Coordinates of C-alpha atoms in Angstrom, one line a residue:
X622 CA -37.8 85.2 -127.6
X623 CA -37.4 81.3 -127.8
X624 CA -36.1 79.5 -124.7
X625 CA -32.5 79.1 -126.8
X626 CA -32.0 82.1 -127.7
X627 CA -32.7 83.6 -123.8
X628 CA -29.9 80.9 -123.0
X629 CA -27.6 82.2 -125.7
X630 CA -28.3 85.6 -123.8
X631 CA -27.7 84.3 -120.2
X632 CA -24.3 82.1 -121.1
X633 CA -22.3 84.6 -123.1
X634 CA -20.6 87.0 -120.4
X635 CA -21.0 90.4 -123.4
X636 CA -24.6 89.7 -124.5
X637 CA -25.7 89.0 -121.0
X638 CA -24.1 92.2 -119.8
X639 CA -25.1 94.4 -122.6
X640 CA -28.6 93.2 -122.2
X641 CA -28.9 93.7 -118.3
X642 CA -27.7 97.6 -119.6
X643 CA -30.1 98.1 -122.1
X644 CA -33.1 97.4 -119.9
X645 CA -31.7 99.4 -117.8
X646 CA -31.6 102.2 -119.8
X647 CA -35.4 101.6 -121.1
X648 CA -36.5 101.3 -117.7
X649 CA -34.7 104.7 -116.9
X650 CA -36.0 106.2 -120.2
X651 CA -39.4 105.2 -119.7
X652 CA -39.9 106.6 -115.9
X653 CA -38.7 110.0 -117.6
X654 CA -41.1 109.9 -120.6
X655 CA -43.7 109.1 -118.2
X656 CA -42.9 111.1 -115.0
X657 CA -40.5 114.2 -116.4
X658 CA -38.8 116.1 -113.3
X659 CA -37.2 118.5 -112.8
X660 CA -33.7 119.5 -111.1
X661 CA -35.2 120.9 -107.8
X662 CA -32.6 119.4 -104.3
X663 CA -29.7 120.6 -103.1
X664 CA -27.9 117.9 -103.9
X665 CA -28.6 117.6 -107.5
X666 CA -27.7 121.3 -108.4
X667 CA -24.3 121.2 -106.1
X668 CA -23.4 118.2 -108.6
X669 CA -24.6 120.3 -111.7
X670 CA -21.7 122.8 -110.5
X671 CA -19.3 120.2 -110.5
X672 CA -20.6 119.2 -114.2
X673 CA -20.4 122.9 -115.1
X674 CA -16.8 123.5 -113.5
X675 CA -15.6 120.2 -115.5
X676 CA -16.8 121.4 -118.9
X677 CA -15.4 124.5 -118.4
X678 CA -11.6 123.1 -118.6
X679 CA -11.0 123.5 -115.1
X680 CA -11.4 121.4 -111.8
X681 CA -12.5 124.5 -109.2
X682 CA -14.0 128.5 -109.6
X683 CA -12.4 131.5 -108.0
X684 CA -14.5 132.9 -105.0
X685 CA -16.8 135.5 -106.4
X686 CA -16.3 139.3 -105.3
X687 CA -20.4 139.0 -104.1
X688 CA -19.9 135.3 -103.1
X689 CA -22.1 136.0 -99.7
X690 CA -25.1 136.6 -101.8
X691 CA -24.6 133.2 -103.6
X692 CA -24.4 131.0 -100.6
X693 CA -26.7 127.6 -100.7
X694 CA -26.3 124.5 -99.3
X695 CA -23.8 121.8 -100.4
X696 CA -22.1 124.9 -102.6
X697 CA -18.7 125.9 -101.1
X698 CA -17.3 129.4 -101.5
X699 CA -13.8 129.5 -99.6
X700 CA -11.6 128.9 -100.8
X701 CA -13.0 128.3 -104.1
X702 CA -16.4 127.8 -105.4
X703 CA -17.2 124.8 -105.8
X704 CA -19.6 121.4 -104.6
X705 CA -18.9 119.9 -101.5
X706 CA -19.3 116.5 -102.6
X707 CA -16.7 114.4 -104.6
X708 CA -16.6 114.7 -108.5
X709 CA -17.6 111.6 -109.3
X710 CA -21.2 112.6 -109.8
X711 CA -20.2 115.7 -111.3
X712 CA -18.1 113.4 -114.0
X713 CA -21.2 111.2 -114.3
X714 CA -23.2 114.2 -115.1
X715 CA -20.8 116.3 -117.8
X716 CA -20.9 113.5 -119.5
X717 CA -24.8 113.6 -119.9
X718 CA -24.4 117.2 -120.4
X719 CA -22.2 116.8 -123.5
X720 CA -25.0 114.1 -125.1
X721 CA -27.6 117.3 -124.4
X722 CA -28.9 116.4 -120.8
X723 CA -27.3 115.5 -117.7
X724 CA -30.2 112.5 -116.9
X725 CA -28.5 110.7 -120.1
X726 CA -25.1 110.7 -117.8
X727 CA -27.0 109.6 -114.7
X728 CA -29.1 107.0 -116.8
X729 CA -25.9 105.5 -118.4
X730 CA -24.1 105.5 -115.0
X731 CA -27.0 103.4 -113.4
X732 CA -27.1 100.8 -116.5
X733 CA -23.2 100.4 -116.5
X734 CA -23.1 99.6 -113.0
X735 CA -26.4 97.1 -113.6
X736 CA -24.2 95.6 -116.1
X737 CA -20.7 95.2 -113.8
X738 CA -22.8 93.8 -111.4
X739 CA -24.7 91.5 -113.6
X740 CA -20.7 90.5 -114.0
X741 CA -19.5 90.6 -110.7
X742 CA -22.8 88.1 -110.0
X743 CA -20.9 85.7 -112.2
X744 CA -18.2 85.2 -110.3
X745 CA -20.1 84.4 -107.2
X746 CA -23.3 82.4 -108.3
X747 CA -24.3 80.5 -112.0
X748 CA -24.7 82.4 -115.1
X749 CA -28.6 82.1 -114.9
X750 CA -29.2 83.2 -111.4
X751 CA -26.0 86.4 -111.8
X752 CA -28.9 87.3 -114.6
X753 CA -31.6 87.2 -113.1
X754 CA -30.4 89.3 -109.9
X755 CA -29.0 92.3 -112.2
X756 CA -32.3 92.1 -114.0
X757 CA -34.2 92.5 -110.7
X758 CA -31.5 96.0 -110.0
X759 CA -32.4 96.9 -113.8
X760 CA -36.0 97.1 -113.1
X761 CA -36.0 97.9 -109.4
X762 CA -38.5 101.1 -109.6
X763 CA -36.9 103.6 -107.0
X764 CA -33.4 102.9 -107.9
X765 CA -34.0 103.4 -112.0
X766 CA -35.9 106.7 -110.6
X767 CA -33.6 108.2 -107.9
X768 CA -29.6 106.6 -109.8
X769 CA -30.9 106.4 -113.1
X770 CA -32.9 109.1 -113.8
X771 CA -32.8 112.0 -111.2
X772 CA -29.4 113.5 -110.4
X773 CA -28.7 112.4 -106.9
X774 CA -26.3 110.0 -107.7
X775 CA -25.8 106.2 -106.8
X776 CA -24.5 104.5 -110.0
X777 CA -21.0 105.6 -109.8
X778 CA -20.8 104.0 -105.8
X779 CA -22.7 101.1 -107.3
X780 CA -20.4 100.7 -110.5
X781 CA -17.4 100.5 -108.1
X782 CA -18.6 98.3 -105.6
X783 CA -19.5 96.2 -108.4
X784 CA -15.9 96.2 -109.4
X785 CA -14.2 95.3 -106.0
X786 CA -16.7 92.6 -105.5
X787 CA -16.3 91.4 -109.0
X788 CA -12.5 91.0 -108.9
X789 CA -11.5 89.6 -105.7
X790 CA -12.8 86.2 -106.4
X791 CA -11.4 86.2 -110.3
X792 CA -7.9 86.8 -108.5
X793 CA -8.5 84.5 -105.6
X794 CA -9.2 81.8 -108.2
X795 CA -6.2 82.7 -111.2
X796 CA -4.0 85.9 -111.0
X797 CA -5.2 88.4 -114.4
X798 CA -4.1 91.5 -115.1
X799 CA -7.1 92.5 -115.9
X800 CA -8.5 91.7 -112.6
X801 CA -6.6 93.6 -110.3
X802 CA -7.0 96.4 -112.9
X803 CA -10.9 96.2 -112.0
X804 CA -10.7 96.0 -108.1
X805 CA -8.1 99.1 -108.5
X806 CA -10.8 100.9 -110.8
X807 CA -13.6 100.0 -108.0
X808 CA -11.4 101.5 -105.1
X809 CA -11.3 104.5 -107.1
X810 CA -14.5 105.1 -108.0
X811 CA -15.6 104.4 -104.7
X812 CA -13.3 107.0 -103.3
X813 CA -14.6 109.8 -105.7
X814 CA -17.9 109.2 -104.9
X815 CA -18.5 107.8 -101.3
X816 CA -14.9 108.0 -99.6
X817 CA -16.7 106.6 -96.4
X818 CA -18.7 103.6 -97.4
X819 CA -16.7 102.8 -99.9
X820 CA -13.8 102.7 -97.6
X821 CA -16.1 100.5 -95.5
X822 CA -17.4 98.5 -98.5
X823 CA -13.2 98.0 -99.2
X824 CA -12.5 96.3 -95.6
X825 CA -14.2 92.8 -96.1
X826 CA -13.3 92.5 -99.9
X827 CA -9.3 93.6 -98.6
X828 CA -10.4 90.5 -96.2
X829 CA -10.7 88.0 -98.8
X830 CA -8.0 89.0 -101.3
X831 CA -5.8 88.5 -98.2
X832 CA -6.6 85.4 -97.4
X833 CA -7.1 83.9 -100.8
X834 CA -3.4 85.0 -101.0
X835 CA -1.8 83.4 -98.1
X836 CA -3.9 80.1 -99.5
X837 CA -1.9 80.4 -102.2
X838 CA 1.5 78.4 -102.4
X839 CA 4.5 80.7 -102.5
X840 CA 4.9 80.6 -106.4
X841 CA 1.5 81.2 -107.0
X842 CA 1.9 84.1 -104.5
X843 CA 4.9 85.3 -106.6
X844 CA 2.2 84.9 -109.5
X845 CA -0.5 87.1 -107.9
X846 CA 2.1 90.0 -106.7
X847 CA 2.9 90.4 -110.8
X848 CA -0.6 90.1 -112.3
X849 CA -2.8 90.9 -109.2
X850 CA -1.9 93.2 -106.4
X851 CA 1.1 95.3 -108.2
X852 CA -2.1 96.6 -111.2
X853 CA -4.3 97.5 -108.0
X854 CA -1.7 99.5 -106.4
X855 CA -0.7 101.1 -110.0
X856 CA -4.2 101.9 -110.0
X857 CA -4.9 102.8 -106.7
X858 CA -1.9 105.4 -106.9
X859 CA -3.1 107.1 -110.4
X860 CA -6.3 107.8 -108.2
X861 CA -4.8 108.8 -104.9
X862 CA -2.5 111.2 -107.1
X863 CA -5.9 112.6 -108.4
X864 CA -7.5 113.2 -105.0
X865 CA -4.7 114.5 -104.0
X866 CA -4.4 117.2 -106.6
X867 CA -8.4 118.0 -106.9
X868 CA -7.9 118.4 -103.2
X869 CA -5.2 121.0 -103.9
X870 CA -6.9 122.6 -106.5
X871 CA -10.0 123.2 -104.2
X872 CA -9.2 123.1 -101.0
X873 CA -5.5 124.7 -101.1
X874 CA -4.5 121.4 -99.5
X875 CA -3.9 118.0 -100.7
X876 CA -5.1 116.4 -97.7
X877 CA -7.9 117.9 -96.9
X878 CA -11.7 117.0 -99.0
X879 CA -14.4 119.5 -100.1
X880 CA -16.7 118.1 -97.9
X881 CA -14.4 118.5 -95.0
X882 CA -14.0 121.9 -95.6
X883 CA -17.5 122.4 -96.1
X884 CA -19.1 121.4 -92.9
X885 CA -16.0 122.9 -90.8
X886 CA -17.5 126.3 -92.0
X887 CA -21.0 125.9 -92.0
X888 CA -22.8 122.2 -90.6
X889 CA -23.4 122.3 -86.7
X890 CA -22.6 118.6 -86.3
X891 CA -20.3 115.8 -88.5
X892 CA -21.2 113.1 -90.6
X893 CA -21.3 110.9 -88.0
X894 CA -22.3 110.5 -84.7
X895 CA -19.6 108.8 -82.5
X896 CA -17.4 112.7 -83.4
X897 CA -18.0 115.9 -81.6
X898 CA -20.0 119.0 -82.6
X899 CA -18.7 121.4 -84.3
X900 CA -18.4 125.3 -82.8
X901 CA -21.3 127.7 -83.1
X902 CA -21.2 129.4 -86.3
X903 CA -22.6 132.5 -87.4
X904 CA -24.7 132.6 -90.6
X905 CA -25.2 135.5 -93.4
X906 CA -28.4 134.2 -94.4
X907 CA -31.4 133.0 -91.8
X908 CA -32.5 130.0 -94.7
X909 CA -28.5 128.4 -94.0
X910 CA -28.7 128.5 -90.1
X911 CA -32.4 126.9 -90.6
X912 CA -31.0 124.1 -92.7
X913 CA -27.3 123.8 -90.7
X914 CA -27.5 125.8 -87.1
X915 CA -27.7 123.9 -84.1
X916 CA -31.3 124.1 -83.6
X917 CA -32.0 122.8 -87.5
X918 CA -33.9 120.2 -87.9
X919 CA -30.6 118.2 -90.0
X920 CA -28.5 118.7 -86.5
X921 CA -31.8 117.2 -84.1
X922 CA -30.5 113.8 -86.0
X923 CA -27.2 113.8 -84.5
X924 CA -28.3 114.9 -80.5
X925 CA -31.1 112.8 -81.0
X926 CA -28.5 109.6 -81.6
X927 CA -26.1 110.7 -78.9
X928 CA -26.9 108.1 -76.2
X929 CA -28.1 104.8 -75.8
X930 CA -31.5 105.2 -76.0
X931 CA -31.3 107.6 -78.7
X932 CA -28.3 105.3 -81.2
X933 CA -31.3 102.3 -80.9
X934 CA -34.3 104.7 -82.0
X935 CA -32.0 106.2 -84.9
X936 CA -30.9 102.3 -86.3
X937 CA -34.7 101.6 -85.9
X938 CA -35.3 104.5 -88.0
X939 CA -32.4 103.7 -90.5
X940 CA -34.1 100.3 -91.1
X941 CA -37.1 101.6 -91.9
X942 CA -35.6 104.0 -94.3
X943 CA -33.4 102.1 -96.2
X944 CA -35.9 99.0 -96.0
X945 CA -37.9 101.6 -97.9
X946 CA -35.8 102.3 -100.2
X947 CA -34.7 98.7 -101.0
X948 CA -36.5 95.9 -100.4
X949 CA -40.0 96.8 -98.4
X950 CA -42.4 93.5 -97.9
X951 CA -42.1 91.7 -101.6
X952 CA -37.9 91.8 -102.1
X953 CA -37.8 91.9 -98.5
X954 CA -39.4 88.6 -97.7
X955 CA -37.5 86.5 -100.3
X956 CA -34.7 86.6 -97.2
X957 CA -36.5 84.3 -95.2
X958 CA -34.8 81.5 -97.7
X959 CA -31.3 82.6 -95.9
X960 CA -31.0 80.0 -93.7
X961 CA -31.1 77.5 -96.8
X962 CA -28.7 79.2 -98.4
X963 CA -25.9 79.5 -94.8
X964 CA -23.7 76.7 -96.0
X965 CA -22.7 78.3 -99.0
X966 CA -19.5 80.3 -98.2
X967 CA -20.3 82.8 -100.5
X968 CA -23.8 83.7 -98.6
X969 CA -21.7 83.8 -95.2
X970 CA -19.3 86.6 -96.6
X971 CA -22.2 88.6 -98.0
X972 CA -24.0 88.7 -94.8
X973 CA -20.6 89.6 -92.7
X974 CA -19.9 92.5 -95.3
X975 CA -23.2 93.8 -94.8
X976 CA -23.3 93.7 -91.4
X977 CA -20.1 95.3 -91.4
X978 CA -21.7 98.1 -93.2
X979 CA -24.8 98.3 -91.6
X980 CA -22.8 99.1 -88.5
X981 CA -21.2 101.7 -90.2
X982 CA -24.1 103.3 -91.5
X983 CA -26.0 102.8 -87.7
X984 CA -23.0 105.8 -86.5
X985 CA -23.9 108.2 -89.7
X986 CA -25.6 111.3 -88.9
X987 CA -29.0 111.0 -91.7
X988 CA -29.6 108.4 -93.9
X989 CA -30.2 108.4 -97.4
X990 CA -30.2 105.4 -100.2
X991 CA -27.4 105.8 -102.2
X992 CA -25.2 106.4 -98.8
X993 CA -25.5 102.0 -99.5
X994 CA -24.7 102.4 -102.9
X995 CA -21.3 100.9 -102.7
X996 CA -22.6 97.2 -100.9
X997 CA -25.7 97.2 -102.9
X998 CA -23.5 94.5 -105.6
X999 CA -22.5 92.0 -103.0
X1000 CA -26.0 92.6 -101.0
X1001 CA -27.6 91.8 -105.0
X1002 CA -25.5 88.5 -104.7
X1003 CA -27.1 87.1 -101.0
X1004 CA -30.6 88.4 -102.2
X1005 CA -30.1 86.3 -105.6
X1006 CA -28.8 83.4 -103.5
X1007 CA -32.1 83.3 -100.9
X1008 CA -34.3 83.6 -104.3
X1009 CA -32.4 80.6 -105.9
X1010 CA -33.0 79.1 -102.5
X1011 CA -36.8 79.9 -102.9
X1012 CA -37.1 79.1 -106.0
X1013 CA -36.4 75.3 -105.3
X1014 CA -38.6 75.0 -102.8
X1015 CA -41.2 72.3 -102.3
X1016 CA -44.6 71.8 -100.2
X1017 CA -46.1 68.5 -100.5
X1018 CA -44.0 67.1 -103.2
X1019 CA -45.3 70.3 -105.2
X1020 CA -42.5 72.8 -106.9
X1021 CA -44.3 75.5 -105.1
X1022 CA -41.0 78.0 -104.7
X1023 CA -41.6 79.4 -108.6
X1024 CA -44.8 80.6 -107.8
X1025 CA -44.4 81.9 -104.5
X1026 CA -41.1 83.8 -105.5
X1027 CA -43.0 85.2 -109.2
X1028 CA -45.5 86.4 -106.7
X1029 CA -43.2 87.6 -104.3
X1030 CA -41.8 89.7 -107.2
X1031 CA -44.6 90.8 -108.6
X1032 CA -46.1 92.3 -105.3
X1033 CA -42.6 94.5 -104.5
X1034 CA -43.2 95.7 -107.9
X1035 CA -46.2 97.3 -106.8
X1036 CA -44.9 98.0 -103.6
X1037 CA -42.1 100.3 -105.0
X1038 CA -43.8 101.7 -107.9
X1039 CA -46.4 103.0 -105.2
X1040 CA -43.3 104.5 -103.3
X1041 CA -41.9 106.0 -106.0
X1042 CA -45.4 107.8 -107.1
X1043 CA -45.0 109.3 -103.9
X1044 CA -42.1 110.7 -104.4
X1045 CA -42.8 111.8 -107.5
X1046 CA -45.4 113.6 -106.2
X1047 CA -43.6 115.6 -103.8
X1048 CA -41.6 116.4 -106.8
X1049 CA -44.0 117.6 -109.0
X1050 CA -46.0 119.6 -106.1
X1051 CA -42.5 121.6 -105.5
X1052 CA -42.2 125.1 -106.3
X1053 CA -39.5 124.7 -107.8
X1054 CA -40.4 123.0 -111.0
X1055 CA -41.0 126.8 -112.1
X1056 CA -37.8 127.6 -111.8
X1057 CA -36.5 126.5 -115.5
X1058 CA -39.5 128.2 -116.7
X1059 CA -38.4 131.7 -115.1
X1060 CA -35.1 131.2 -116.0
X1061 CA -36.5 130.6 -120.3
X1062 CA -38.9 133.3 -120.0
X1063 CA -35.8 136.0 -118.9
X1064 CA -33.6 134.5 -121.7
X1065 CA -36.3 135.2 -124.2
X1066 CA -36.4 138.6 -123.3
X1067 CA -32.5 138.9 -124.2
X1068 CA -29.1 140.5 -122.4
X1069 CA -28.6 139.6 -118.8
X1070 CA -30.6 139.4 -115.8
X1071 CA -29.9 139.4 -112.0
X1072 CA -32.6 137.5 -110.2
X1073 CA -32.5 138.5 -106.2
X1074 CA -34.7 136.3 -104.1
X1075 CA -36.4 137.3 -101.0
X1076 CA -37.7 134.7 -98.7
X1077 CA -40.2 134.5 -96.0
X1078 CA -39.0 134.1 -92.4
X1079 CA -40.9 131.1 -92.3
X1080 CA -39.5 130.0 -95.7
X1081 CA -39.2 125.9 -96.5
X1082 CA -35.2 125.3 -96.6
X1083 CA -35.4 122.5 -99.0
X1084 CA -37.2 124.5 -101.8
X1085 CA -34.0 126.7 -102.3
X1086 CA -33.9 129.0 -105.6
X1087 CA -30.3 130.4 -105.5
X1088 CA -28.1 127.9 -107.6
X1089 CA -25.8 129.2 -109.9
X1090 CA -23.5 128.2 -113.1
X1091 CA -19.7 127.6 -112.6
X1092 CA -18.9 131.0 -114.3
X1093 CA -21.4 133.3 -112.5
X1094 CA -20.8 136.4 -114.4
X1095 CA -20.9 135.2 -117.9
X1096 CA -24.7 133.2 -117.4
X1097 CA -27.5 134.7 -119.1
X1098 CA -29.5 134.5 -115.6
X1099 CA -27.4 135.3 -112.0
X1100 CA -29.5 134.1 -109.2
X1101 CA -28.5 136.0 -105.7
X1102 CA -30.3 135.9 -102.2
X1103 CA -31.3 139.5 -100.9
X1104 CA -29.2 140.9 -97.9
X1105 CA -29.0 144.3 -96.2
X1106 CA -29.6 147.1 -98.2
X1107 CA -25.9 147.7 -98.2
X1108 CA -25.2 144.6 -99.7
X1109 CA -27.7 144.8 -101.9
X1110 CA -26.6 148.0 -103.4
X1111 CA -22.8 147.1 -103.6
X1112 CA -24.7 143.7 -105.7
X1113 CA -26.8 145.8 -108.1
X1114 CA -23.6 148.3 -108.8
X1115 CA -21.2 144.8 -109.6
X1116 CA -24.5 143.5 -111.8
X1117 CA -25.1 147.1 -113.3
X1118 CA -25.0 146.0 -116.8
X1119 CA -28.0 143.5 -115.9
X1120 CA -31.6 143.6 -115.6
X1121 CA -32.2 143.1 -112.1
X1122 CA -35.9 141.5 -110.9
X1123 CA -37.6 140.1 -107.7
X1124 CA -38.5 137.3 -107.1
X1125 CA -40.4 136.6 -103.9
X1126 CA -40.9 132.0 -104.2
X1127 CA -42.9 132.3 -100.7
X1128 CA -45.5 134.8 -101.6
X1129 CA -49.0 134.3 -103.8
X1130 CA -47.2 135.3 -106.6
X1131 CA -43.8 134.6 -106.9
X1132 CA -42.2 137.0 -109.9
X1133 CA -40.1 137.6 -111.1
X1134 CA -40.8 141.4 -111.3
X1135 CA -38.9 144.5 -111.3
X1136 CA -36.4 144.5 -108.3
X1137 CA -37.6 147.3 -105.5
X1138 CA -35.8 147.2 -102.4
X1139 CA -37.5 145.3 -98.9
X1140 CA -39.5 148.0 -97.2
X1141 CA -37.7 149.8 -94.1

């Protein structure tokens, strides 16, 4: 490509945009031709069920007769059956499902919202450098792997963060319809994906738009309330009526959220830290109070954090895990350039909404990467700024900044590709990545089949079997965990028109075989 043509690319807003996407995509498409995974967390299938429920016509499932011997984690079954999470994932993911495979949903998800940031870039820093830093998200190895190509979700936070971050300097600058259309869209998206952080994310932008209004002189005010803030709260209301409604539909209240629900019936502790445990619970299944009883190694996070001592060892830990995640040593160092950059204005709000969220993540119970999805646009923005900043450097009269941030780059390329082969391999070494082979042998053989699992006491919580489709009795394979033998029989009279088989994931050979009951 000749050095105008790239410019053409980098000056006009569509091309540059549609470009930043289609890499993107390629980068997505090429870690799954060379690295094909499988579905295999908890996370992944709960939004599959939302995906499933979606494509079905309908927004929630009716509690199953047998629903104890369906139980898994992130799956509510009371009031309804459906995921825990919010259904922007789920959206994401029916979407890839209707192109034939959810990965294409989660792939265009993540190249969108490389794309809306590459635009939101543009409105904070020149056209060159607002490409450059959505290239560096396009290609970032553990984000195309984990938003763009596994299930877990990420893009849709991203995409709306992107949006908010995007619009509130258009409409501090000129008052377009348009505009406050996108922040509205943002607030949305980030409230069906990561109410939380995305309410967080909201606070500094909110900030800004404020006071770029009161700046304003009172007809230009007049101006904004027309074109600006009355299409955000137009917006804002379509989705809060939505909310409202899937809340209804699921939960049997308006006001109250899946998730909510969720942990009130089965987590030991809350999201975050600074609220109270919540009361013993008791458990059908030994594998749930493993994963979510008080002793479980997810609820040690949250005593662990509960004083002083503790709250510093768990940010410590936070650090480490999302500096992992994001930047480690190569991305990482290219921040040392932020004291060049502090007189920009632009750099001082970045780093004041991302210590604002840092803080709110520091009070969260775990930590996981795409918990930062929603600030990862504006955080895109000060890392672009401090590589600018690099980039101009000189040592001895020499222009030494290109080649020290090209090989800054290039090193947290390696870096994160070595991360992500780890993971990979933990992937790929999971017991799980038979399970879509079990599940195509027994629809080969034709009718229905009832698989009933049987763990070991000592049995690995995150390698869980029992996930099921949105409409349990019409699938071609019902997965169900084994119970007492009462249960079980009342299970195998309800499935009686189905083949019913063993399978047993903890033992040298795992099935699935003909289904005999445990041994008294």
């Amino acid at each position: 490509m000749s050095a105008a043509s790239s410019g053409d690319i980098v000056r006009a807003p569509v091309l540059s945009l549609l470009t930043v996407a289609c890499i993107a995509l390629g980068s997505a498409g090429l870690v799954e031709a060379l690295r094909p995974t499988v579905t295999q967390s908890h996370d992944e299938f709960s939004y599959l069920l939302t995906a499933d429920t979606l494509l079905r016509g309908r927004l929630a499932n009716a509690t199953h007769p047998m629903w104890p011997h369906f139980e898994s984690p992130h799956v509510m079954h009371q009031p309804s059956y459906v995921s825990k999470y919010p259904p922007l994932q789920g959206v994401v993911l029916a979407v890839g499902l209707v192109l034939g495979d959810p990965r294409i949903g989660a792939a265009l998800s993540f190249a969108l919202a490389c794309a809306m940031t590459c635009w939101m870039l543009r409105a904070w820093i020149d056209e060159r450098w607002a490409f450059v830093g959505s290239l560096v998200l396009a290609v970032h190895p553990q984000l195309v792997a984990l938003w763009g190509n596994w299930l877990w979700g990420g893009g849709g936070a991203m995409l709306g963060g992107a949006l908010v971050y995007g619009a509130v300097p258009r409409l501090g600058s000129r008052s377009r319809i348009r505009d406050g259309i996108a922040l509205g869209l943002g607030v949305g998206l980030l409230a069906l994906s990561r109410p939380y952080e995305g309410a967080v994310a909201c606070v500094p932008a909110a900030a800004l738009l404020v006071h770029g209004w009161l700046a304003k002189s009172p007809s230009r005010r007049r101006v904004s309330l027309a074109k600006g803030l009355l299409p955000i709260a137009i917006v804002i209301s379509g989705f809060v009526a939505f909310i409202g409604h899937y809340n209804q539909r699921t939960t049997g209240d308006p006001f109250n959220l899946t998730y909510s629900v969720y942990d009130e019936t089965y987590a030991a502790v809350p999201a975050l830290i600074l609220l109270p445990p919540y009361p013993a619970k008791r458990y059908h299944h030994r594998v749930l109070a493993d994963f979510y009883g008080g002793r479980a190694h997810n609820a040690q996070y949250h005593w662990r954090r509960a004083d002083l001592a503790g709250y510093a060892g768990g940010v410590a830990k936070k650090f480490y895990a999302y500096s992992r995640f994001f930047t480690l040593y190569g991305l990482g160092c290219v921040f040392f350039a932020l004291p060049f950059a502090w007189r920009d204005p632009g750099v001082r709000f970045a780093v004041a909404s991302c210590g604002l969220f840092a803080l709110a993540l520091s009070i969260e119970t775990h930590e996981f990467g795409h918990y930062a999805a929603p600030i990862v646009p504006i955080a895109t923005f000060l890392f672009t700024a401090c590589l600018r900043r690099l980039w101009g450097m000189r040592a001895l009269g020499i222009p030494a900044g290109p080649l020290l941030a090209t090989l800054l780059l290039g090193f947290a390329m390696v870096e994160h590709l070595s991360v992500l082969d780890e993971r990979l391999l933990r992937r790929e070494e999971s017991p799980l990545v038979e399970r879509p082979g079990v599940i195509a042998d027994l629809e080969g053989k034709g009718g229905r089949h009832l698989v009933v699992v049987r763990y070991a006491d000592d049995h690995d919580v995150h390698r869980e079997w029992v996930y099921n489709d949105a409409d349990i009795d019409s699938a071609a394979v019902t997965w169900a965990r084994e119970m007492a033998p009462t249960h079980n029989e009342r299970l195998l009279r309800y499935f009686s028109d189905r083949t019913a088989w063993l399978l047993t994931p903890d033992a040298e050979k795992i099935g699935p075989f003909p289904y005999t009951p445990r041994p008294e």
